[in-house]
Amino acid sequence: MSASQTSSSDVPTLLVKIFGKDSPGITAGLFDTLAAYSVDVVDIEQVVTRGRMVLCALVTEPPPGLEGDLRATVHSWAESMKMQAEIISGLGDNRPRGLGRSLVTVLGHPLTAEATAAIAARITKTGGNIDRIFRLAKYPVTAVEFAVSGVETEPLRTALAPDAAKLGIDVAVVAAGLYRRAQRLVVMDVDSTLIQDEVIELFAAHAGCEDQVAEVTAAAMRGELDFEQSLHARVALLAGLDASVVDKVRSEVRLTPGARTLIRTLKRLGYQVGVVSGGFTQVTDDLKERLGLDFAQANTLEIVDGKLTGKVTGEIVDRAGKARLLRRFAAEAGVPLSQTVAIGDGANDLDMLNAAGLGVAFNAKPVVRQAAHTAVNFPFLDTVLYLLGITREEVEAADTHNTV
């Protein structure tokens, strides 16, 4: 068989592994040493953990008669660098990865050995293989990413969900590929997602009708009223309120921890960001301006002669409306729906979460967590960044170079 007919899996190769205390020049030094033996590089991988390095180089076999000298020289060089070396002979490259490739992001605070073992075992039981593990963040949560092959994304997501709930961690499973970093539109709910408050309750506090608003909200949650009915009933209680209260409510709105960081980082990385809300444009328009959002849509309180009339005007933003607006924003942004991310906490967000390429339930009710693609149960909105493969270092770079 000629050289051109030889399968790459039959080509003799050497796996050169260097490990020990990390220091500048190790990688360059190893390849300078190997260069003297006219080998070709097939694969490289390097990991540094708490100052300890593991550097693996898969290279072709040197010319006949030189392998012994190569081994001796590499060991001598490693010793001079106070490192250890191991060289293993073999054939070909790494084995081909199985079909079906996913990225599994695990968030824990803390991330325990027990949880990590359970997730790894479940991946194996589904027929998956863990090809690589990478830490995305160490605070405010520990976030690690598993690259998995050999199992399709949906079955893997379904298999891991019960373990995540049992272990008290968050697990997101998305298909691997270029599209993940190409998700260029993120759309969020506002009340109890982007902000900590329920805007209708802030208005009700100024109107002195908090209890009545709470009763209507409870009726809606019991299924006695749909969203539009409950919206009209609650807004009617605000009739006669002076329009000057709008500025007071705006000043009372509290952003969710991590909200500014989330938006700043996404914008720096080229994402477009929008909000949809069952609340009111009197607040969302202000948030859009303050935070540099690209899109914002909500219900509008009618104001006549400086007073709230107790009515809303224009298009009603309800459960179906949020999904409709996600599609509209995506079309305007020129982003396929499969490359969008939606974030919300309530049943009113479910259609939007399911329509998006990735739907994230943020500190949500159990029914929403179960229906969404993934869930985040930590009180920091910027943890969503890790589900997108964005590292803490990239977040800090955005904090250094941008202000919102």
PDB file of N, CA, C and O in Angstrom, residues 118-149:
ATOM      1  N   ALA A 118     -23.026  12.830  39.562  1.00  0.00           N
ATOM      2  CA  ALA A 118     -24.356  12.424  39.092  1.00  0.00           C
ATOM      3  C   ALA A 118     -24.590  12.854  37.646  1.00  0.00           C
ATOM      4  O   ALA A 118     -25.126  12.093  36.832  1.00  0.00           O
ATOM      5  N   ILE A 119     -24.182  14.081  37.315  1.00  0.00           N
ATOM      6  CA  ILE A 119     -24.373  14.576  35.947  1.00  0.00           C
ATOM      7  C   ILE A 119     -23.512  13.772  34.974  1.00  0.00           C
ATOM      8  O   ILE A 119     -23.961  13.363  33.893  1.00  0.00           O
ATOM      9  N   ALA A 120     -22.256  13.529  35.348  1.00  0.00           N
ATOM     10  CA  ALA A 120     -21.362  12.763  34.474  1.00  0.00           C
ATOM     11  C   ALA A 120     -21.893  11.343  34.262  1.00  0.00           C
ATOM     12  O   ALA A 120     -21.863  10.815  33.146  1.00  0.00           O
ATOM     13  N   ALA A 121     -22.395  10.728  35.335  1.00  0.00           N
ATOM     14  CA  ALA A 121     -22.936   9.371  35.226  1.00  0.00           C
ATOM     15  C   ALA A 121     -24.171   9.335  34.334  1.00  0.00           C
ATOM     16  O   ALA A 121     -24.350   8.417  33.530  1.00  0.00           O
ATOM     17  N   ARG A 122     -25.024  10.348  34.454  1.00  0.00           N
ATOM     18  CA  ARG A 122     -26.241  10.383  33.645  1.00  0.00           C
ATOM     19  C   ARG A 122     -25.889  10.561  32.159  1.00  0.00           C
ATOM     20  O   ARG A 122     -26.522   9.956  31.293  1.00  0.00           O
ATOM     21  N   ILE A 123     -24.903  11.379  31.879  1.00  0.00           N
ATOM     22  CA  ILE A 123     -24.470  11.550  30.487  1.00  0.00           C
ATOM     23  C   ILE A 123     -24.021  10.209  29.919  1.00  0.00           C
ATOM     24  O   ILE A 123     -24.375   9.828  28.799  1.00  0.00           O
ATOM     25  N   THR A 124     -23.250   9.465  30.696  1.00  0.00           N
ATOM     26  CA  THR A 124     -22.770   8.163  30.252  1.00  0.00           C
ATOM     27  C   THR A 124     -23.924   7.196  30.019  1.00  0.00           C
ATOM     28  O   THR A 124     -23.955   6.462  29.021  1.00  0.00           O
ATOM     29  N   LYS A 125     -24.916   7.195  30.934  1.00  0.00           N
ATOM     30  CA  LYS A 125     -26.048   6.268  30.820  1.00  0.00           C
ATOM     31  C   LYS A 125     -26.910   6.561  29.587  1.00  0.00           C
ATOM     32  O   LYS A 125     -27.583   5.671  29.081  1.00  0.00           O
ATOM     33  N   THR A 126     -26.889   7.799  29.119  1.00  0.00           N
ATOM     34  CA  THR A 126     -27.671   8.129  27.920  1.00  0.00           C
ATOM     35  C   THR A 126     -26.935   7.741  26.631  1.00  0.00           C
ATOM     36  O   THR A 126     -27.469   7.911  25.540  1.00  0.00           O
ATOM     37  N   GLY A 127     -25.711   7.259  26.785  1.00  0.00           N
ATOM     38  CA  GLY A 127     -24.915   6.905  25.615  1.00  0.00           C
ATOM     39  C   GLY A 127     -23.983   8.004  25.177  1.00  0.00           C
ATOM     40  O   GLY A 127     -23.343   7.906  24.121  1.00  0.00           O
ATOM     41  N   GLY A 128     -23.866   9.061  25.980  1.00  0.00           N
ATOM     42  CA  GLY A 128     -23.005  10.176  25.635  1.00  0.00           C
ATOM     43  C   GLY A 128     -21.582   9.987  26.125  1.00  0.00           C
ATOM     44  O   GLY A 128     -21.313   9.217  27.051  1.00  0.00           O
ATOM     45  N   ASN A 129     -20.671  10.696  25.498  1.00  0.00           N
ATOM     46  CA  ASN A 129     -19.268  10.705  25.906  1.00  0.00           C
ATOM     47  C   ASN A 129     -18.851  12.140  26.200  1.00  0.00           C
ATOM     48  O   ASN A 129     -19.145  13.051  25.417  1.00  0.00           O
ATOM     49  N   ILE A 130     -18.192  12.354  27.318  1.00  0.00           N
ATOM     50  CA  ILE A 130     -17.705  13.690  27.666  1.00  0.00           C
ATOM     51  C   ILE A 130     -16.355  13.892  27.000  1.00  0.00           C
ATOM     52  O   ILE A 130     -15.368  13.232  27.340  1.00  0.00           O
ATOM     53  N   ASP A 131     -16.313  14.790  26.039  1.00  0.00           N
ATOM     54  CA  ASP A 131     -15.087  15.037  25.273  1.00  0.00           C
ATOM     55  C   ASP A 131     -14.195  16.092  25.915  1.00  0.00           C
ATOM     56  O   ASP A 131     -12.971  16.054  25.758  1.00  0.00           O
ATOM     57  N   ARG A 132     -14.795  17.039  26.592  1.00  0.00           N
ATOM     58  CA  ARG A 132     -14.008  18.128  27.164  1.00  0.00           C
ATOM     59  C   ARG A 132     -14.822  18.806  28.262  1.00  0.00           C
ATOM     60  O   ARG A 132     -16.046  18.889  28.166  1.00  0.00           O
ATOM     61  N   ILE A 133     -14.146  19.289  29.299  1.00  0.00           N
ATOM     62  CA  ILE A 133     -14.802  20.042  30.376  1.00  0.00           C
ATOM     63  C   ILE A 133     -14.053  21.354  30.552  1.00  0.00           C
ATOM     64  O   ILE A 133     -12.810  21.377  30.565  1.00  0.00           O
ATOM     65  N   PHE A 134     -14.803  22.430  30.697  1.00  0.00           N
ATOM     66  CA  PHE A 134     -14.200  23.763  30.760  1.00  0.00           C
ATOM     67  C   PHE A 134     -14.953  24.604  31.784  1.00  0.00           C
ATOM     68  O   PHE A 134     -16.180  24.616  31.794  1.00  0.00           O
ATOM     69  N   ARG A 135     -14.229  25.286  32.654  1.00  0.00           N
ATOM     70  CA  ARG A 135     -14.891  26.163  33.631  1.00  0.00           C
ATOM     71  C   ARG A 135     -15.157  27.525  33.014  1.00  0.00           C
ATOM     72  O   ARG A 135     -14.246  28.176  32.500  1.00  0.00           O
ATOM     73  N   LEU A 136     -16.415  27.946  33.082  1.00  0.00           N
ATOM     74  CA  LEU A 136     -16.814  29.249  32.562  1.00  0.00           C
ATOM     75  C   LEU A 136     -16.706  30.340  33.620  1.00  0.00           C
ATOM     76  O   LEU A 136     -16.408  31.487  33.300  1.00  0.00           O
ATOM     77  N   ALA A 137     -17.005  30.008  34.869  1.00  0.00           N
ATOM     78  CA  ALA A 137     -17.020  31.029  35.919  1.00  0.00           C
ATOM     79  C   ALA A 137     -16.836  30.388  37.283  1.00  0.00           C
ATOM     80  O   ALA A 137     -17.226  29.239  37.502  1.00  0.00           O
ATOM     81  N   LYS A 138     -16.256  31.147  38.191  1.00  0.00           N
ATOM     82  CA  LYS A 138     -16.128  30.686  39.575  1.00  0.00           C
ATOM     83  C   LYS A 138     -16.966  31.519  40.535  1.00  0.00           C
ATOM     84  O   LYS A 138     -17.114  31.150  41.693  1.00  0.00           O
ATOM     85  N   TYR A 139     -17.492  32.663  40.076  1.00  0.00           N
ATOM     86  CA  TYR A 139     -18.414  33.438  40.885  1.00  0.00           C
ATOM     87  C   TYR A 139     -19.305  34.266  39.973  1.00  0.00           C
ATOM     88  O   TYR A 139     -18.941  34.513  38.832  1.00  0.00           O
ATOM     89  N   PRO A 140     -20.494  34.682  40.365  1.00  0.00           N
ATOM     90  CA  PRO A 140     -21.137  34.431  41.662  1.00  0.00           C
ATOM     91  C   PRO A 140     -21.581  32.985  41.842  1.00  0.00           C
ATOM     92  O   PRO A 140     -21.991  32.591  42.919  1.00  0.00           O
ATOM     93  N   VAL A 141     -21.490  32.185  40.765  1.00  0.00           N
ATOM     94  CA  VAL A 141     -21.732  30.754  40.862  1.00  0.00           C
ATOM     95  C   VAL A 141     -20.573  30.047  40.172  1.00  0.00           C
ATOM     96  O   VAL A 141     -19.816  30.656  39.419  1.00  0.00           O
ATOM     97  N   THR A 142     -20.438  28.758  40.447  1.00  0.00           N
ATOM     98  CA  THR A 142     -19.491  27.953  39.685  1.00  0.00           C
ATOM     99  C   THR A 142     -20.211  27.432  38.452  1.00  0.00           C
ATOM    100  O   THR A 142     -21.279  26.822  38.566  1.00  0.00           O
ATOM    101  N   ALA A 143     -19.649  27.696  37.285  1.00  0.00           N
ATOM    102  CA  ALA A 143     -20.265  27.273  36.024  1.00  0.00           C
ATOM    103  C   ALA A 143     -19.239  26.494  35.217  1.00  0.00           C
ATOM    104  O   ALA A 143     -18.144  26.985  34.962  1.00  0.00           O
ATOM    105  N   VAL A 144     -19.588  25.266  34.858  1.00  0.00           N
ATOM    106  CA  VAL A 144     -18.709  24.448  34.035  1.00  0.00           C
ATOM    107  C   VAL A 144     -19.474  23.959  32.818  1.00  0.00           C
ATOM    108  O   VAL A 144     -20.697  23.789  32.858  1.00  0.00           O
ATOM    109  N   GLU A 145     -18.746  23.736  31.750  1.00  0.00           N
ATOM    110  CA  GLU A 145     -19.354  23.310  30.494  1.00  0.00           C
ATOM    111  C   GLU A 145     -18.768  21.966  30.064  1.00  0.00           C
ATOM    112  O   GLU A 145     -17.546  21.808  30.018  1.00  0.00           O
ATOM    113  N   PHE A 146     -19.656  21.009  29.795  1.00  0.00           N
ATOM    114  CA  PHE A 146     -19.263  19.706  29.289  1.00  0.00           C
ATOM    115  C   PHE A 146     -19.561  19.663  27.783  1.00  0.00           C
ATOM    116  O   PHE A 146     -20.703  19.910  27.383  1.00  0.00           O
ATOM    117  N   ALA A 147     -18.573  19.324  26.972  1.00  0.00           N
ATOM    118  CA  ALA A 147     -18.815  19.056  25.553  1.00  0.00           C
ATOM    119  C   ALA A 147     -19.104  17.563  25.435  1.00  0.00           C
ATOM    120  O   ALA A 147     -18.271  16.727  25.813  1.00  0.00           O
ATOM    121  N   VAL A 148     -20.285  17.229  24.941  1.00  0.00           N
ATOM    122  CA  VAL A 148     -20.746  15.840  24.925  1.00  0.00           C
ATOM    123  C   VAL A 148     -21.054  15.418  23.494  1.00  0.00           C
ATOM    124  O   VAL A 148     -21.664  16.171  22.727  1.00  0.00           O
ATOM    125  N   SER A 149     -20.661  14.209  23.139  1.00  0.00           N
ATOM    126  CA  SER A 149     -20.998  13.659  21.832  1.00  0.00           C
ATOM    127  C   SER A 149     -21.636  12.285  22.021  1.00  0.00           C
ATOM    128  O   SER A 149     -21.553  11.679  23.098  1.00  0.00           O
TER     129      SER A 149
END
